[in-house]
PDB file of C-alpha atoms in Angstrom:
ATOM      1  CA  MET A 298      59.400  76.419  57.218  1.00  0.00           C
ATOM      2  CA  GLU A 299      60.575  78.266  54.236  1.00  0.00           C
ATOM      3  CA  LEU A 300      60.006  75.281  52.050  1.00  0.00           C
ATOM      4  CA  ALA A 301      56.441  75.126  53.317  1.00  0.00           C
ATOM      5  CA  PHE A 302      55.905  78.761  52.349  1.00  0.00           C
ATOM      6  CA  ALA A 303      57.178  78.163  49.001  1.00  0.00           C
ATOM      7  CA  THR A 304      54.847  75.277  48.269  1.00  0.00           C
ATOM      8  CA  SER A 305      51.716  77.515  49.084  1.00  0.00           C
ATOM      9  CA  VAL A 306      52.796  80.470  47.027  1.00  0.00           C
ATOM     10  CA  TYR A 307      54.279  78.820  43.902  1.00  0.00           C
ATOM     11  CA  PRO A 308      51.844  75.899  42.637  1.00  0.00           C
ATOM     12  CA  THR A 309      53.294  72.590  41.210  1.00  0.00           C
ATOM     13  CA  ASN A 310      52.616  73.974  37.739  1.00  0.00           C
ATOM     14  CA  GLY A 311      55.521  76.443  37.596  1.00  0.00           C
ATOM     15  CA  HIS A 312      53.235  79.427  37.207  1.00  0.00           C
ATOM     16  CA  ARG A 313      52.766  82.092  39.808  1.00  0.00           C
ATOM     17  CA  ALA A 314      49.380  81.911  41.738  1.00  0.00           C
ATOM     18  CA  ILE A 315      47.319  85.136  41.227  1.00  0.00           C
ATOM     19  CA  TYR A 316      44.974  85.720  44.237  1.00  0.00           C
ATOM     20  CA  ASP A 317      41.868  87.647  44.126  1.00  0.00           C
ATOM     21  CA  ASN A 318      42.726  90.305  46.783  1.00  0.00           C
ATOM     22  CA  LYS A 319      38.926  90.851  47.272  1.00  0.00           C
ATOM     23  CA  ARG A 320      38.528  86.943  48.269  1.00  0.00           C
ATOM     24  CA  PHE A 321      41.962  87.104  50.169  1.00  0.00           C
ATOM     25  CA  PRO A 322      42.381  90.610  51.262  1.00  0.00           C
ATOM     26  CA  ASN A 323      45.028  89.825  53.958  1.00  0.00           C
ATOM     27  CA  LYS A 324      46.825  86.746  52.168  1.00  0.00           C
ATOM     28  CA  LYS A 325      49.675  88.926  51.070  1.00  0.00           C
ATOM     29  CA  GLN A 326      50.237  90.824  54.351  1.00  0.00           C
ATOM     30  CA  SER A 327      49.766  87.656  56.348  1.00  0.00           C
ATOM     31  CA  PHE A 328      52.330  85.797  54.154  1.00  0.00           C
ATOM     32  CA  HIS A 329      55.086  88.576  54.661  1.00  0.00           C
ATOM     33  CA  ASN A 330      54.336  88.927  58.375  1.00  0.00           C
ATOM     34  CA  LYS A 331      54.800  85.166  58.750  1.00  0.00           C
ATOM     35  CA  PHE A 332      58.090  85.284  56.517  1.00  0.00           C
ATOM     36  CA  ARG A 333      59.371  88.283  58.815  1.00  0.00           C
ATOM     37  CA  CYS A 334      58.740  86.243  61.805  1.00  0.00           C
ATOM     38  CA  SER A 335      60.596  83.160  60.466  1.00  0.00           C
ATOM     39  CA  VAL A 336      63.681  85.310  59.713  1.00  0.00           C
ATOM     40  CA  ALA A 337      63.590  86.984  62.973  1.00  0.00           C
ATOM     41  CA  VAL A 338      63.678  83.788  65.196  1.00  0.00           C
ATOM     42  CA  ALA A 339      66.198  82.085  62.935  1.00  0.00           C
ATOM     43  CA  PRO A 340      69.155  81.143  65.263  1.00  0.00           C
ATOM     44  CA  ASP A 341      72.618  82.813  64.682  1.00  0.00           C
ATOM     45  CA  ALA A 342      74.949  79.954  65.279  1.00  0.00           C
ATOM     46  CA  ASN A 343      78.111  81.938  65.677  1.00  0.00           C
ATOM     47  CA  ARG A 344      76.317  84.319  68.230  1.00  0.00           C
ATOM     48  CA  VAL A 345      75.073  81.439  70.187  1.00  0.00           C
ATOM     49  CA  SER A 346      78.531  79.772  70.266  1.00  0.00           C
ATOM     50  CA  ALA A 347      80.185  83.180  71.388  1.00  0.00           C
ATOM     51  CA  VAL A 348      77.642  83.442  74.115  1.00  0.00           C
ATOM     52  CA  GLU A 349      78.215  79.970  75.446  1.00  0.00           C
ATOM     53  CA  LEU A 350      81.984  80.520  75.189  1.00  0.00           C
ATOM     54  CA  GLU A 351      81.583  83.414  77.515  1.00  0.00           C
ATOM     55  CA  ASN A 352      79.334  81.731  79.976  1.00  0.00           C
ATOM     56  CA  LYS A 353      81.860  78.913  80.113  1.00  0.00           C
ATOM     57  CA  LYS A 354      84.733  81.229  80.787  1.00  0.00           C
ATOM     58  CA  HIS A 355      82.646  82.928  83.467  1.00  0.00           C
ATOM     59  CA  ASN A 356      82.108  79.711  85.105  1.00  0.00           C
ATOM     60  CA  LEU A 357      85.729  79.035  85.136  1.00  0.00           C
ATOM     61  CA  LEU A 358      86.611  82.277  86.810  1.00  0.00           C
ATOM     62  CA  LEU A 359      83.812  81.510  89.338  1.00  0.00           C
ATOM     63  CA  ALA A 360      85.332  78.206  90.084  1.00  0.00           C
ATOM     64  CA  VAL A 361      88.833  79.493  90.851  1.00  0.00           C
ATOM     65  CA  GLN A 362      87.522  82.630  92.713  1.00  0.00           C
ATOM     66  CA  ASP A 363      87.701  81.415  96.190  1.00  0.00           C
ATOM     67  CA  THR A 364      90.778  79.101  95.945  1.00  0.00           C
ATOM     68  CA  GLN A 365      93.440  81.827  96.771  1.00  0.00           C
ATOM     69  CA  ARG A 366      95.016  81.270  93.170  1.00  0.00           C
ATOM     70  CA  GLY A 367      94.989  77.610  93.840  1.00  0.00           C
ATOM     71  CA  LEU A 368      96.643  77.575  97.327  1.00  0.00           C
ATOM     72  CA  ALA A 369      93.484  76.517  99.129  1.00  0.00           C
ATOM     73  CA  ALA A 370      91.814  74.589  96.406  1.00  0.00           C
ATOM     74  CA  THR A 371      90.341  71.254  97.731  1.00  0.00           C
ATOM     75  CA  ALA A 372      90.274  68.030  95.726  1.00  0.00           C
ATOM     76  CA  ASP A 373      86.481  68.667  94.685  1.00  0.00           C
ATOM     77  CA  GLN A 374      87.402  72.104  93.642  1.00  0.00           C
ATOM     78  CA  ARG A 375      90.210  70.927  91.650  1.00  0.00           C
ATOM     79  CA  SER A 376      87.957  68.500  89.881  1.00  0.00           C
ATOM     80  CA  ILE A 377      85.373  71.106  88.990  1.00  0.00           C
ATOM     81  CA  ILE A 378      88.156  73.542  87.814  1.00  0.00           C
ATOM     82  CA  GLU A 379      89.379  70.866  85.530  1.00  0.00           C
ATOM     83  CA  GLU A 380      86.156  70.148  84.051  1.00  0.00           C
ATOM     84  CA  ALA A 381      85.570  73.953  83.625  1.00  0.00           C
ATOM     85  CA  LEU A 382      89.166  74.213  81.907  1.00  0.00           C
ATOM     86  CA  VAL A 383      88.534  71.474  79.524  1.00  0.00           C
ATOM     87  CA  SER A 384      85.115  73.048  78.385  1.00  0.00           C
ATOM     88  CA  VAL A 385      86.890  76.329  77.573  1.00  0.00           C
ATOM     89  CA  GLU A 386      89.951  74.557  75.944  1.00  0.00           C
ATOM     90  CA  GLY A 387      87.597  72.740  73.313  1.00  0.00           C
ATOM     91  CA  TYR A 388      86.639  75.947  71.625  1.00  0.00           C
ATOM     92  CA  ASN A 389      89.784  76.841  69.866  1.00  0.00           C
ATOM     93  CA  MET A 390      91.953  73.565  70.410  1.00  0.00           C
ATOM     94  CA  GLY A 391      94.313  73.147  67.492  1.00  0.00           C
ATOM     95  CA  ALA A 392      94.177  76.635  66.230  1.00  0.00           C
ATOM     96  CA  PRO A 393      97.588  78.289  65.515  1.00  0.00           C
ATOM     97  CA  ILE A 394      98.936  80.527  68.277  1.00  0.00           C
ATOM     98  CA  ASP A 395      98.054  84.312  67.347  1.00  0.00           C
ATOM     99  CA  MET A 396     101.325  86.253  68.296  1.00  0.00           C
ATOM    100  CA  ALA A 397      99.643  89.476  68.297  1.00  0.00           C
ATOM    101  CA  VAL A 398      96.951  88.456  70.791  1.00  0.00           C
ATOM    102  CA  LEU A 399      99.481  86.463  72.920  1.00  0.00           C
ATOM    103  CA  ASP A 400     101.648  89.826  73.297  1.00  0.00           C
ATOM    104  CA  GLY A 401     101.182  91.580  76.256  1.00  0.00           C
ATOM    105  CA  THR A 402     100.640  91.150  80.208  1.00  0.00           C
ATOM    106  CA  TRP A 403      98.609  88.526  81.834  1.00  0.00           C
ATOM    107  CA  ARG A 404      97.559  88.143  85.546  1.00  0.00           C
ATOM    108  CA  LEU A 405      97.720  84.928  87.415  1.00  0.00           C
ATOM    109  CA  GLN A 406      94.229  83.839  88.781  1.00  0.00           C
ATOM    110  CA  TYR A 407      94.806  80.142  89.394  1.00  0.00           C
ATOM    111  CA  THR A 408      97.532  77.475  89.214  1.00  0.00           C
ATOM    112  CA  SER A 409      98.089  73.875  90.349  1.00  0.00           C
ATOM    113  CA  ALA A 410     101.850  74.243  89.571  1.00  0.00           C
ATOM    114  CA  PRO A 411     103.918  73.013  92.445  1.00  0.00           C
ATOM    115  CA  ASP A 412     106.848  75.660  91.878  1.00  0.00           C
ATOM    116  CA  VAL A 413     104.378  78.370  92.289  1.00  0.00           C
ATOM    117  CA  LEU A 414     102.250  77.194  94.951  1.00  0.00           C
ATOM    118  CA  VAL A 415     105.379  76.714  97.224  1.00  0.00           C
ATOM    119  CA  LEU A 416     105.610  80.655  97.125  1.00  0.00           C
ATOM    120  CA  PHE A 417     101.932  80.915  98.326  1.00  0.00           C
ATOM    121  CA  GLU A 418     102.674  78.415 100.918  1.00  0.00           C
ATOM    122  CA  ALA A 419     105.640  80.364 102.204  1.00  0.00           C
ATOM    123  CA  ALA A 420     103.760  83.405 102.438  1.00  0.00           C
ATOM    124  CA  ALA A 421     100.995  81.837 104.385  1.00  0.00           C
ATOM    125  CA  ARG A 422     103.376  80.240 106.952  1.00  0.00           C
ATOM    126  CA  LEU A 423     105.955  83.019 107.293  1.00  0.00           C
ATOM    127  CA  PRO A 424     105.014  86.379 108.812  1.00  0.00           C
ATOM    128  CA  PHE A 425     107.869  88.085 107.099  1.00  0.00           C
ATOM    129  CA  PHE A 426     107.125  87.351 103.625  1.00  0.00           C
ATOM    130  CA  GLN A 427     104.281  88.317 101.298  1.00  0.00           C
ATOM    131  CA  VAL A 428     103.483  87.434  97.537  1.00  0.00           C
ATOM    132  CA  GLY A 429     101.549  89.876  95.655  1.00  0.00           C
ATOM    133  CA  GLN A 430     100.324  89.658  91.981  1.00  0.00           C
ATOM    134  CA  ILE A 431     101.880  87.359  89.654  1.00  0.00           C
ATOM    135  CA  PHE A 432     102.255  87.997  85.986  1.00  0.00           C
ATOM    136  CA  GLN A 433     103.301  86.518  82.639  1.00  0.00           C
ATOM    137  CA  LYS A 434     104.489  89.108  80.026  1.00  0.00           C
ATOM    138  CA  PHE A 435     104.849  87.968  76.519  1.00  0.00           C
ATOM    139  CA  GLU A 436     106.887  89.873  73.904  1.00  0.00           C
ATOM    140  CA  CYS A 437     106.164  88.486  70.515  1.00  0.00           C
ATOM    141  CA  ARG A 438     104.104  90.965  68.597  1.00  0.00           C
ATOM    142  CA  ASP A 439     106.211  91.327  65.604  1.00  0.00           C
ATOM    143  CA  GLN A 440     107.476  87.836  65.788  1.00  0.00           C
ATOM    144  CA  LEU A 441     106.498  84.684  63.766  1.00  0.00           C
ATOM    145  CA  ARG A 442     108.028  81.622  65.777  1.00  0.00           C
ATOM    146  CA  GLY A 443     108.937  82.846  69.106  1.00  0.00           C
ATOM    147  CA  GLY A 444     109.715  85.819  71.456  1.00  0.00           C
ATOM    148  CA  VAL A 445     110.551  86.549  74.992  1.00  0.00           C
ATOM    149  CA  ILE A 446     108.462  85.787  78.159  1.00  0.00           C
ATOM    150  CA  ARG A 447     108.827  87.253  81.631  1.00  0.00           C
ATOM    151  CA  ASN A 448     107.332  85.552  84.789  1.00  0.00           C
ATOM    152  CA  VAL A 449     107.022  88.493  87.257  1.00  0.00           C
ATOM    153  CA  VAL A 450     106.386  88.104  90.768  1.00  0.00           C
ATOM    154  CA  ARG A 451     105.575  90.925  93.081  1.00  0.00           C
ATOM    155  CA  TRP A 452     106.633  90.163  96.682  1.00  0.00           C
ATOM    156  CA  SER A 453     107.406  92.025  99.973  1.00  0.00           C
ATOM    157  CA  VAL A 454     108.916  91.701 103.419  1.00  0.00           C
ATOM    158  CA  PRO A 455     106.545  93.594 105.894  1.00  0.00           C
ATOM    159  CA  ASN A 456     108.045  96.698 107.630  1.00  0.00           C
ATOM    160  CA  LEU A 457     110.875  96.817 105.430  1.00  0.00           C
ATOM    161  CA  LEU A 458     109.174  97.213 102.053  1.00  0.00           C
ATOM    162  CA  GLU A 459     106.077  98.176 100.713  1.00  0.00           C
ATOM    163  CA  GLU A 460     103.048  95.977 101.156  1.00  0.00           C
ATOM    164  CA  GLN A 461     102.600  93.294  98.418  1.00  0.00           C
ATOM    165  CA  GLU A 462     104.881  95.113  95.862  1.00  0.00           C
ATOM    166  CA  GLY A 463     107.825  96.035  97.812  1.00  0.00           C
ATOM    167  CA  ALA A 464     110.188  93.983  95.293  1.00  0.00           C
ATOM    168  CA  THR A 465     109.717  92.484  91.870  1.00  0.00           C
ATOM    169  CA  LEU A 466     111.379  88.987  90.945  1.00  0.00           C
ATOM    170  CA  VAL A 467     111.479  88.602  87.248  1.00  0.00           C
ATOM    171  CA  VAL A 468     112.417  85.298  85.484  1.00  0.00           C
ATOM    172  CA  SER A 469     113.139  85.661  81.805  1.00  0.00           C
ATOM    173  CA  ALA A 470     113.029  83.049  79.116  1.00  0.00           C
ATOM    174  CA  LYS A 471     113.158  82.892  75.335  1.00  0.00           C
ATOM    175  CA  PHE A 472     110.550  80.899  73.713  1.00  0.00           C
ATOM    176  CA  ASP A 473     109.915  79.084  70.420  1.00  0.00           C
ATOM    177  CA  VAL A 474     106.964  77.821  68.858  1.00  0.00           C
ATOM    178  CA  VAL A 475     107.519  74.072  68.224  1.00  0.00           C
ATOM    179  CA  SER A 476     104.040  73.074  67.121  1.00  0.00           C
ATOM    180  CA  VAL A 477     100.553  74.336  66.716  1.00  0.00           C
ATOM    181  CA  ARG A 478     100.048  74.856  70.451  1.00  0.00           C
ATOM    182  CA  ASN A 479     103.364  74.117  72.081  1.00  0.00           C
ATOM    183  CA  ILE A 480     105.952  76.623  72.956  1.00  0.00           C
ATOM    184  CA  TYR A 481     109.464  75.533  74.275  1.00  0.00           C
ATOM    185  CA  LEU A 482     110.953  77.690  76.931  1.00  0.00           C
ATOM    186  CA  GLN A 483     114.572  78.526  77.295  1.00  0.00           C
ATOM    187  CA  PHE A 484     115.106  80.239  80.717  1.00  0.00           C
ATOM    188  CA  GLU A 485     118.020  82.807  80.834  1.00  0.00           C
ATOM    189  CA  GLU A 486     118.007  84.989  83.812  1.00  0.00           C
ATOM    190  CA  ILE A 487     116.374  85.567  87.338  1.00  0.00           C
ATOM    191  CA  LYS A 488     116.393  89.391  88.354  1.00  0.00           C
ATOM    192  CA  ILE A 489     115.328  91.000  91.591  1.00  0.00           C
ATOM    193  CA  GLN A 490     114.449  94.776  90.988  1.00  0.00           C
ATOM    194  CA  ASP A 491     112.114  97.642  91.754  1.00  0.00           C
ATOM    195  CA  ILE A 492     112.990  97.801  95.424  1.00  0.00           C
ATOM    196  CA  LYS A 493     110.570  99.929  97.101  1.00  0.00           C
ATOM    197  CA  ILE A 494     111.318 100.581 100.981  1.00  0.00           C
ATOM    198  CA  SER A 495     108.831 101.058 103.579  1.00  0.00           C
ATOM    199  CA  GLU A 496     108.402 104.352 105.326  1.00  0.00           C
ATOM    200  CA  GLN A 497     109.394 102.730 108.519  1.00  0.00           C
ATOM    201  CA  LEU A 498     112.807 101.627 106.932  1.00  0.00           C
ATOM    202  CA  GLN A 499     113.415 105.181 105.386  1.00  0.00           C
ATOM    203  CA  ALA A 500     112.739 106.609 108.850  1.00  0.00           C
ATOM    204  CA  LEU A 501     115.355 104.204 110.581  1.00  0.00           C
ATOM    205  CA  ILE A 502     117.988 105.049 107.886  1.00  0.00           C
ATOM    206  CA  ALA A 503     117.234 108.865 107.485  1.00  0.00           C
ATOM    207  CA  PRO A 504     115.033 110.277 110.331  1.00  0.00           C
ATOM    208  CA  ALA A 505     112.853 112.931 109.256  1.00  0.00           C
ATOM    209  CA  LEU A 506     113.709 115.169 112.082  1.00  0.00           C
ATOM    210  CA  LEU A 507     117.310 115.061 111.620  1.00  0.00           C
ATOM    211  CA  PRO A 508     119.367 116.509 108.662  1.00  0.00           C
ATOM    212  CA  ARG A 509     119.812 113.851 106.111  1.00  0.00           C
ATOM    213  CA  SER A 510     123.560 112.937 105.739  1.00  0.00           C
ATOM    214  CA  PHE A 511     125.395 112.170 102.344  1.00  0.00           C
ATOM    215  CA  LEU A 512     125.772 108.488 103.632  1.00  0.00           C
ATOM    216  CA  SER A 513     122.016 108.136 104.606  1.00  0.00           C
ATOM    217  CA  LEU A 514     121.038 109.556 101.034  1.00  0.00           C
ATOM    218  CA  GLN A 515     123.591 107.344  99.371  1.00  0.00           C
ATOM    219  CA  ILE A 516     121.968 104.280 101.152  1.00  0.00           C
ATOM    220  CA  LEU A 517     118.489 105.270 100.344  1.00  0.00           C
ATOM    221  CA  GLN A 518     119.403 105.623  96.648  1.00  0.00           C
ATOM    222  CA  PHE A 519     121.379 102.205  96.562  1.00  0.00           C
ATOM    223  CA  LEU A 520     118.270 100.518  97.991  1.00  0.00           C
ATOM    224  CA  ARG A 521     115.823 102.225  95.628  1.00  0.00           C
ATOM    225  CA  THR A 522     117.952 101.476  92.378  1.00  0.00           C
ATOM    226  CA  PHE A 523     119.392  97.962  93.579  1.00  0.00           C
ATOM    227  CA  THR A 524     119.069  95.048  91.083  1.00  0.00           C
ATOM    228  CA  ALA A 525     120.446  91.617  91.233  1.00  0.00           C
ATOM    229  CA  GLN A 526     120.719  89.454  88.254  1.00  0.00           C
ATOM    230  CA  VAL A 527     121.691  85.734  88.245  1.00  0.00           C
ATOM    231  CA  PRO A 528     121.862  83.655  84.935  1.00  0.00           C
ATOM    232  CA  VAL A 529     119.858  80.398  84.947  1.00  0.00           C
ATOM    233  CA  THR A 530     122.153  77.415  84.381  1.00  0.00           C
ATOM    234  CA  ASN A 531     121.893  73.464  84.915  1.00  0.00           C
ATOM    235  CA  PRO A 532     123.545  72.585  88.214  1.00  0.00           C
ATOM    236  CA  GLY A 533     125.011  69.373  86.563  1.00  0.00           C
ATOM    237  CA  THR A 534     126.580  71.111  83.580  1.00  0.00           C
ATOM    238  CA  GLY A 535     126.879  74.784  84.349  1.00  0.00           C
ATOM    239  CA  ARG A 536     125.414  75.507  80.885  1.00  0.00           C
ATOM    240  CA  ARG A 537     122.124  77.358  80.134  1.00  0.00           C
ATOM    241  CA  SER A 538     120.147  74.329  79.274  1.00  0.00           C
ATOM    242  CA  VAL A 539     117.136  74.826  81.727  1.00  0.00           C
ATOM    243  CA  GLY A 540     113.901  74.801  79.942  1.00  0.00           C
ATOM    244  CA  GLY A 541     110.542  72.832  79.373  1.00  0.00           C
ATOM    245  CA  LEU A 542     107.552  72.719  77.148  1.00  0.00           C
ATOM    246  CA  TYR A 543     104.468  74.902  77.909  1.00  0.00           C
ATOM    247  CA  TYR A 544     101.110  73.979  76.165  1.00  0.00           C
ATOM    248  CA  LEU A 545      98.928  77.178  75.393  1.00  0.00           C
ATOM    249  CA  SER A 546      95.566  75.389  75.609  1.00  0.00           C
ATOM    250  CA  TYR A 547      93.402  78.410  75.035  1.00  0.00           C
ATOM    251  CA  LEU A 548      93.911  81.944  73.979  1.00  0.00           C
ATOM    252  CA  ASP A 549      91.648  84.750  73.064  1.00  0.00           C
ATOM    253  CA  ARG A 550      92.063  88.730  73.937  1.00  0.00           C
ATOM    254  CA  ASN A 551      91.154  88.353  77.723  1.00  0.00           C
ATOM    255  CA  MET A 552      92.067  84.910  78.918  1.00  0.00           C
ATOM    256  CA  LEU A 553      95.046  82.646  78.497  1.00  0.00           C
ATOM    257  CA  LEU A 554      95.076  78.916  79.769  1.00  0.00           C
ATOM    258  CA  GLY A 555      98.189  76.931  79.792  1.00  0.00           C
ATOM    259  CA  ARG A 556      99.563  73.576  80.909  1.00  0.00           C
ATOM    260  CA  ALA A 557     103.089  72.471  81.753  1.00  0.00           C
ATOM    261  CA  VAL A 558     103.733  69.621  79.784  1.00  0.00           C
ATOM    262  CA  GLY A 559     104.873  66.789  81.946  1.00  0.00           C
ATOM    263  CA  GLY A 560     102.390  67.237  84.833  1.00  0.00           C
ATOM    264  CA  GLY A 561     103.872  70.666  85.807  1.00  0.00           C
ATOM    265  CA  GLY A 562     100.275  71.781  86.365  1.00  0.00           C
ATOM    266  CA  VAL A 563      97.851  74.265  84.784  1.00  0.00           C
ATOM    267  CA  PHE A 564      97.589  78.198  84.642  1.00  0.00           C
ATOM    268  CA  VAL A 565      94.603  80.369  84.283  1.00  0.00           C
ATOM    269  CA  PHE A 566      95.393  84.180  83.293  1.00  0.00           C
ATOM    270  CA  THR A 567      93.354  87.001  82.305  1.00  0.00           C
ATOM    271  CA  LYS A 568      94.595  90.086  80.571  1.00  0.00           C
ATOM    272  CA  ALA A 569      96.059  92.771  82.591  1.00  0.00           C
ATOM    273  CA  GLN A 570      97.297  96.633  81.928  1.00  0.00           C
ATOM    274  CA  PRO A 571     100.656  96.733  80.313  1.00  0.00           C
ATOM    275  CA  LEU A 572     103.576  96.040  82.758  1.00  0.00           C
ATOM    276  CA  GLU A 573     106.729  98.082  82.485  1.00  0.00           C
ATOM    277  CA  LEU A 574     110.034  96.344  83.585  1.00  0.00           C
TER     278      LEU A 574
END
């Protein structure tokens, strides 16, 4: 369109055309109006791409919304989710991992990983077990080739612990960047912490209507500060050699997609508030 304007304004002899304003009173104004219109409707490729990406991310989150984080997903839903995943993953595939963006807390929205789904299945079948929010916390802001990752599971035992977040299970691992998008996890420790006993259990240990004895107070303090740490070891060798590859297929400031290499399942995370452990 701009080439057509150029031809009409500058004749082929190389000299600027001089119009008689009396004969063409609106010629200059008309040209500028047309030029302004042509600039106004020119598409911004980067902006269009960003809008398309946000739409695809929104569609992915809609697809996983009613699956109970993957537990109730049907075969058709899993197929739709996989297509939505691939659509989003294509936007920064092959870009190096930005450690400053990866650093922080991410909340699980969906997974097909069997070792996580078994927790959801247990909570669905057992009335004395609840699974709350699940997070991944990366600590790598000032690192170049690795850091620490903590898988955090909030869980509870109804009537004994507070609902959904009565206790915290933390599985810690070191990770190293081994290629552009792959990290290797070296699991180190499993820890149970942040025990929050229910009001019913507190009343049973130390009834409110009776004077609290030294023993009852000690029991309450022990439960509230209880932690249990178990190193992760290989059952065959007894050495700390448990690990695996994790492919970070998409990453931006509010979404993280991952795939456990070797068919271990996919993960959809969104950015969460900082988590103190």
